[in-house]
Coordinates of C-alpha atoms in Angstrom, one line a residue:
X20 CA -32.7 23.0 -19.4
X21 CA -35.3 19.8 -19.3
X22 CA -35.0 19.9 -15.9
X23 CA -36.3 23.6 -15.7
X24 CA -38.7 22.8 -18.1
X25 CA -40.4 20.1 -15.6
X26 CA -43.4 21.0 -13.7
X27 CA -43.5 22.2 -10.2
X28 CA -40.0 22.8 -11.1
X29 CA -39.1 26.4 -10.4
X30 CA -35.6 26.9 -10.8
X31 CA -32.4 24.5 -11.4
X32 CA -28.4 24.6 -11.7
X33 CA -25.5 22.9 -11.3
X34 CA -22.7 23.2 -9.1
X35 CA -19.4 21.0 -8.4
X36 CA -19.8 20.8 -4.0
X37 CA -23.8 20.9 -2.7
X38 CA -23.9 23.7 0.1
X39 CA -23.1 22.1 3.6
X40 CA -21.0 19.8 2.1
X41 CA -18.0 20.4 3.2
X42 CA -15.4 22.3 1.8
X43 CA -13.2 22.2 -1.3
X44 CA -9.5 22.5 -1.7
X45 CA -8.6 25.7 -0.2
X46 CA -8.5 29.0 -2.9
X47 CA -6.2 31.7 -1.9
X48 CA -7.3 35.7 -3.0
X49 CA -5.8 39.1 -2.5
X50 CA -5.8 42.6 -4.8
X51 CA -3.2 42.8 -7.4
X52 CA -2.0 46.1 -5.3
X53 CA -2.1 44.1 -2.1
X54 CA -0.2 40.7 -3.1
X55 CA 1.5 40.4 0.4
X56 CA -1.8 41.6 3.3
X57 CA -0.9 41.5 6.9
X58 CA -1.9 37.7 8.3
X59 CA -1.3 36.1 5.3
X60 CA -3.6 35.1 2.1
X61 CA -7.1 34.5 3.0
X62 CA -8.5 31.1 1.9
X63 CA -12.0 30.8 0.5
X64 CA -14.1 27.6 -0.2
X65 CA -14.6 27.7 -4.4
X66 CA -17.4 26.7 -5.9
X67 CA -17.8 25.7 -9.9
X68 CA -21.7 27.4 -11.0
X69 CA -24.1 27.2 -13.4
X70 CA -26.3 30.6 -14.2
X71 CA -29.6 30.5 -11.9
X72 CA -27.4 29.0 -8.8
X73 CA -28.1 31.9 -6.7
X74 CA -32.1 32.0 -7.8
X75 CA -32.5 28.1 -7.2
X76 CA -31.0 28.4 -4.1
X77 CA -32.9 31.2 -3.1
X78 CA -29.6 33.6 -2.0
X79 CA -29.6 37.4 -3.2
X80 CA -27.4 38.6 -5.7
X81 CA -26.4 42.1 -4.0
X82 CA -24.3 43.6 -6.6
X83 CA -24.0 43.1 -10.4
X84 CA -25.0 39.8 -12.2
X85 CA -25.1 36.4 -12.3
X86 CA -23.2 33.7 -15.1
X87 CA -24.2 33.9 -18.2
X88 CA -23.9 31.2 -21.4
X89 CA -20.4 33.5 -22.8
X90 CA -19.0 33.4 -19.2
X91 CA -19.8 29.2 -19.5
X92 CA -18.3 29.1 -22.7
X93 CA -15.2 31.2 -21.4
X94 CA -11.8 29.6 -22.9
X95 CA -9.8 32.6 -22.9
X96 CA -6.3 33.2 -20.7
X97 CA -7.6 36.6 -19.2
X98 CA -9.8 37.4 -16.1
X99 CA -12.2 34.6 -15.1
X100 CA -15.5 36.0 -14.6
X101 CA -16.3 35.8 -10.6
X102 CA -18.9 36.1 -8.1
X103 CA -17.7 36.7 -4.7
X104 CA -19.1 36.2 -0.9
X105 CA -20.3 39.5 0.5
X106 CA -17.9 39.3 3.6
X107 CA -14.8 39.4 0.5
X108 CA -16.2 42.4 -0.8
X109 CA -15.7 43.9 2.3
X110 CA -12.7 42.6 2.7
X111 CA -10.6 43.8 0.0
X112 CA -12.8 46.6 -1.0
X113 CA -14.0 48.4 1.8
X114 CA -17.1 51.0 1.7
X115 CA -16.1 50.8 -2.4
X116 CA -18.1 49.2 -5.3
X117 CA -16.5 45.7 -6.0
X118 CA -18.0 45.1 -9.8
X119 CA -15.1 45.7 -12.6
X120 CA -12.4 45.2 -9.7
X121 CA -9.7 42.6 -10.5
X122 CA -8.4 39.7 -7.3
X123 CA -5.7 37.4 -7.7
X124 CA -6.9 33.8 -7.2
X125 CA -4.1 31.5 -6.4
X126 CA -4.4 27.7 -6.8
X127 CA -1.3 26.4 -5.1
X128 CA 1.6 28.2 -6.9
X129 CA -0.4 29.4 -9.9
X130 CA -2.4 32.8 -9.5
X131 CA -4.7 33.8 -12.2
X132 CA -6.8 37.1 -12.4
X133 CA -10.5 37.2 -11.6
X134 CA -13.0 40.0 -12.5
X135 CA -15.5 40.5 -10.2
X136 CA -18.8 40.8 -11.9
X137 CA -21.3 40.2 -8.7
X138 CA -21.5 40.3 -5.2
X139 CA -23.6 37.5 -3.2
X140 CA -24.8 37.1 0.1
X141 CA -22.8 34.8 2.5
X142 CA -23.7 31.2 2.4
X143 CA -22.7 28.2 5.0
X144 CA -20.5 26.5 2.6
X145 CA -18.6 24.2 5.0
X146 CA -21.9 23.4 6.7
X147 CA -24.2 25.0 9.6
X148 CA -21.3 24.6 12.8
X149 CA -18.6 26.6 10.3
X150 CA -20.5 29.9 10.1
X151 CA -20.3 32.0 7.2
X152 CA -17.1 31.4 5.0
X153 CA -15.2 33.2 2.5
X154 CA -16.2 32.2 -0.8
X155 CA -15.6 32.1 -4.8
X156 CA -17.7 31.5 -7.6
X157 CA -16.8 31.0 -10.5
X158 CA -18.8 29.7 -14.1
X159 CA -18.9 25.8 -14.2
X160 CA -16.3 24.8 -17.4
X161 CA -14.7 21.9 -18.3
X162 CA -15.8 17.9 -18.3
X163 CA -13.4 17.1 -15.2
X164 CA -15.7 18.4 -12.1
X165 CA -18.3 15.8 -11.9
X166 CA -21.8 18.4 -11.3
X167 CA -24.2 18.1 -8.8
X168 CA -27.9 19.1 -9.9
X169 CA -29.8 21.6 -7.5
X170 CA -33.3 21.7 -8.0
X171 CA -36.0 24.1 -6.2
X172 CA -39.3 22.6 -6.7
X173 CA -42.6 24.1 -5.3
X174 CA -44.0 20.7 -4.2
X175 CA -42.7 17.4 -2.8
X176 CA -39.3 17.5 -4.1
X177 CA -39.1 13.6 -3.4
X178 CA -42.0 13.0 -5.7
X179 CA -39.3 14.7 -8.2
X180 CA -36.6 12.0 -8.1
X181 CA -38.5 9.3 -10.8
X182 CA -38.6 12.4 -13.5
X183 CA -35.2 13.2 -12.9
X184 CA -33.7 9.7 -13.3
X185 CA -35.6 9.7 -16.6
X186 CA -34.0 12.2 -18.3
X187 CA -30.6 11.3 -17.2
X188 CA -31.1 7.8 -18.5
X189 CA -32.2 9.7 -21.4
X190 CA -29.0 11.3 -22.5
X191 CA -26.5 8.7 -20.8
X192 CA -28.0 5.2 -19.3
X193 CA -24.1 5.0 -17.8
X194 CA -24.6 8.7 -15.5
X195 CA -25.6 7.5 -11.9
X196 CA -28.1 9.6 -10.4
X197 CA -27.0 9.5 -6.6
X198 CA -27.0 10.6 -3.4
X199 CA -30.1 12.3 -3.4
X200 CA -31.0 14.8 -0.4
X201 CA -33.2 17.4 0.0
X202 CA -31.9 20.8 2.0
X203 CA -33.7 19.6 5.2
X204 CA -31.3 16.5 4.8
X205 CA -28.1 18.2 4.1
X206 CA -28.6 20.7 7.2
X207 CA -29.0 17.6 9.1
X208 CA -26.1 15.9 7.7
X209 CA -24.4 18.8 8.6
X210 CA -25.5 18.8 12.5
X211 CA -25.2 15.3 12.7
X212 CA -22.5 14.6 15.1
X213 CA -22.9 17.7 17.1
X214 CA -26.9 17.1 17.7
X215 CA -25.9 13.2 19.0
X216 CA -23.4 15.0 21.4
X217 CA -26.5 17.3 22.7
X218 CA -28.8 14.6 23.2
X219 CA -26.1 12.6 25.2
X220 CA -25.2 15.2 27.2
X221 CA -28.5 16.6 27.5
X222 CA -29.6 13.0 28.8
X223 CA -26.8 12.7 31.4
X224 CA -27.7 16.2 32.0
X225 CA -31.5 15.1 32.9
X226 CA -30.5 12.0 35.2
X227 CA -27.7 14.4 37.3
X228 CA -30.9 16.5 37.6
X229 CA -32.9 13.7 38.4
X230 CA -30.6 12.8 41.2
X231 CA -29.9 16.2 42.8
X232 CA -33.5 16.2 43.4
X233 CA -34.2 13.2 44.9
X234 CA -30.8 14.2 46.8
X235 CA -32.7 16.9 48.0
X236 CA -35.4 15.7 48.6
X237 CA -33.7 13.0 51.1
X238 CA -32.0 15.2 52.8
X239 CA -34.3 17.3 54.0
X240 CA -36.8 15.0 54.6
X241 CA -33.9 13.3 56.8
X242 CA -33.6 17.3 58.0
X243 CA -37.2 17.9 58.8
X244 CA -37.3 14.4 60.8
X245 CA -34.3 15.4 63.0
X246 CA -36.4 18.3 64.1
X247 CA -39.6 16.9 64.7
X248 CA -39.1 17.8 68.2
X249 CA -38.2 21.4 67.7
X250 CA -40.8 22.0 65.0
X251 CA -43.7 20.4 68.0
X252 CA -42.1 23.2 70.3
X253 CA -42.5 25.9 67.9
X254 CA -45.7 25.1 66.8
X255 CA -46.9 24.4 70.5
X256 CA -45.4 28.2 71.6
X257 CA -47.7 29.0 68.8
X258 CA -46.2 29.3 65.2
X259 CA -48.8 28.9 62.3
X260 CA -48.1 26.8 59.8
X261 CA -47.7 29.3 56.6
X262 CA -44.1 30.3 59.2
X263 CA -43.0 26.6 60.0
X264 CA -43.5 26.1 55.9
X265 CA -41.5 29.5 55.6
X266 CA -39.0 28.1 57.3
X267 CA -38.1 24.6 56.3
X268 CA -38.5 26.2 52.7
X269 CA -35.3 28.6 53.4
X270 CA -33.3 26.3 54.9
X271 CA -33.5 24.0 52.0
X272 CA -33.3 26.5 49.1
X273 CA -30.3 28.4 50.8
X274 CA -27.4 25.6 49.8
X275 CA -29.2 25.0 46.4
X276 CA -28.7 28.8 45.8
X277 CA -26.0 28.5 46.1
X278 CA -25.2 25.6 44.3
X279 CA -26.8 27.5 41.3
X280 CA -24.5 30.3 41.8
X281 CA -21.0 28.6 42.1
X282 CA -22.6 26.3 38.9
X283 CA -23.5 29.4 37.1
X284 CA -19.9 30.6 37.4
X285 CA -18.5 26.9 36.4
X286 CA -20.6 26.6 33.7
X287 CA -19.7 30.2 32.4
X288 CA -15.7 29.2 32.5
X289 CA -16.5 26.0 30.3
X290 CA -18.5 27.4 28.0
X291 CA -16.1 27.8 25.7
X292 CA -15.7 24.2 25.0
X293 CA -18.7 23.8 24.2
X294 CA -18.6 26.6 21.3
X295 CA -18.4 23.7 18.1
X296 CA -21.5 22.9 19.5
X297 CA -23.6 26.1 19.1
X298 CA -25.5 27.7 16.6
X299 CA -26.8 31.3 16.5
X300 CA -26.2 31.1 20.6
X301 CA -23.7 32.7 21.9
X302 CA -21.7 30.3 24.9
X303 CA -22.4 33.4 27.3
X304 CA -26.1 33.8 26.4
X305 CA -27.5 35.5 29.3
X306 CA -31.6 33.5 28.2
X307 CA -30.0 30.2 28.2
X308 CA -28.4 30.8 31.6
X309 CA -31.2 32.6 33.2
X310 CA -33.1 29.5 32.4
X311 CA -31.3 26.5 33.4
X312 CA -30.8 28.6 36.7
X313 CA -34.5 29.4 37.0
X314 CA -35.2 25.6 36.0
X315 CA -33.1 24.7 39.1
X316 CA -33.9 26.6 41.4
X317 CA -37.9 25.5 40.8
X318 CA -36.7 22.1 40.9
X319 CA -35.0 22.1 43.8
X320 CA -38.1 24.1 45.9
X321 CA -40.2 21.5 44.5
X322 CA -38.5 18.9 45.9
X323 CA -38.0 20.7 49.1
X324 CA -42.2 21.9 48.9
X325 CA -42.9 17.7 50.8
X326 CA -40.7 18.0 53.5
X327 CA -41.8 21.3 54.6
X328 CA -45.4 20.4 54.4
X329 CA -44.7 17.2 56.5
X330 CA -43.2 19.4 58.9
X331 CA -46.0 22.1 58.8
X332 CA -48.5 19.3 59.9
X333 CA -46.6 18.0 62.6
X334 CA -48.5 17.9 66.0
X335 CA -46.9 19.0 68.9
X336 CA -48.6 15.8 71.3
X337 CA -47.0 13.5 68.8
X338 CA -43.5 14.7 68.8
X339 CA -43.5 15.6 72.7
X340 CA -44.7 11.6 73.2
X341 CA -41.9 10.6 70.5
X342 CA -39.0 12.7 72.5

């Protein structure tokens, strides 16, 4: 509450696991009239809330309502009060309203009812490369689940952190205040390891380029000197320079075509391995492969664009004299 009370401090709650933290112990769920589904139980990630979680955090409540102080407070052995991901509403209840409905949550061997009083949107729990997960809220009770304070701020949230460890030391000089992230560092907590990976491979992936063109380039400079001869002929029978440019230009770009096409086709077989490192892009995306094949195929007339324009300006004295 004194946190929510500081200014530009729009919204604040607690919660046991940040988002894109990782997950929790596993929490299994199914309907009381469904105890045993085909597959299995489905697992959720289970987060402990305070009321305003969803508001600070900026995701929409879709159905019903969010915690209150009584569901808080709740002590009693019946139905939790619960707040469930939008892809378990569809889940168990199908094209039908969720609110009032009763789940089983299990917890190991122990099940225990939950009544599902809202619906949220799907969240990225586990972190970004995970996707959306299965998840359960329920209202943050007990002393034993250490809380994590989420704050939305309108300004600098950094500038934030002095006021913060103020009224912490406040009520309990002993409480650490730690770890302290903003969203922007948690999402790139959470990409860390596969956004190294990219830049490695996207550096090796620059240097092959690198050498394919220069490979290109050599060999057709190699290519256009081996014909000086036959270029001197054709250009003394008459053939204009825009056709000897023509021609040097197709000979080169015909193998790297190629190349492109039997790459395309690798690359789209082991694509799939590289999934874990995707986001929001599929591993068939036809942009991203229109692209790099586009990129290559400029690259490679680029570095075949010299050659041909050596051989365009060859004179037909010189290369008779040289044979």
């Amino acid at each position: 509450e004194r946190v929510r009370d500081l200014q530009p401090v729009e919204n604040a709650a607690a919660v046991h696991i940040r988002p894109l933290a990782g997950g929790s112990t596993g929490l299994g769920f199914v309907r009381p009239d469904q105890p045993n589904p085909e597959g299995g139980v489905p697992w959720a990630s289970w987060r402990l809330v305070s009321s305003g979680y969803f508001e600070t955090l900026g995701v929409p409540l879709l159905r019903g309502r969010d915690f209150t102080d009584d569901d808080l407070n709740f002590a009693g052995d019946g139905a939790l009060p619960t707040i469930v991901s939008e892809r378990i509403a569809e889940l168990l209840w199908p094209g039908e309203d969720p609110l009032g409905r009763i789940m089983t949550l299990w917890a190991g061997q122990t099940g225990r009812p939950g009544e599902i009083i809202g619906v949220a949107g799907d969240m990225l729990e586990r972190g970004i490369d995970q996707g959306p997960t299965f998840a359960v809220y329920l209202p943050y009770f007990g002393p034993g689940w250490p809380p994590e304070l989420v704050v939305h701020t309108a300004g600098d949230a950094t500038a934030l952190v002095p006021a913060l460890r103020n009224i912490l030391s406040e009520m309990d000089p002993n409480i650490p205040l730690s770890d302290i992230a903003t969203m922007e560092d948690m999402v790139g907590r959470s990409v860390g390891s596969a956004r190294f990976i990219t830049v490695l491979v996207s550096v090796f992936a620059g240097l092959a380029l690198i050498l394919a063109l220069a490979g290109v380039y050599g060999v057709q400079s190699y290519s256009v000197a081996q014909q000086t001869s036959e270029i001197g002929v054709r250009v003394a029978m008459g053939a204009g320079k825009r056709q000897i440019l023509k021609r040097v230009i197709l000979q080169a770009m015909r193998p790297a075509v190629l190349g492109v096409v039997v790459g395309l086709a690798g690359a789209f077989a082991l694509s799939r391995f590289m999934t874990t490192l995707l986001f929001q892009v599929e591993a068939s995306d036809p942009v991203t492969y229109a692209g790099v094949a586009g990129l290559l195929v400029v690259a490679a007339l680029v570095s075949a664009w010299l050659p041909a324009l050596r051989a365009a300006r060859v004179d037909p004295v010189i290369a008779f004299r040289a044979e």
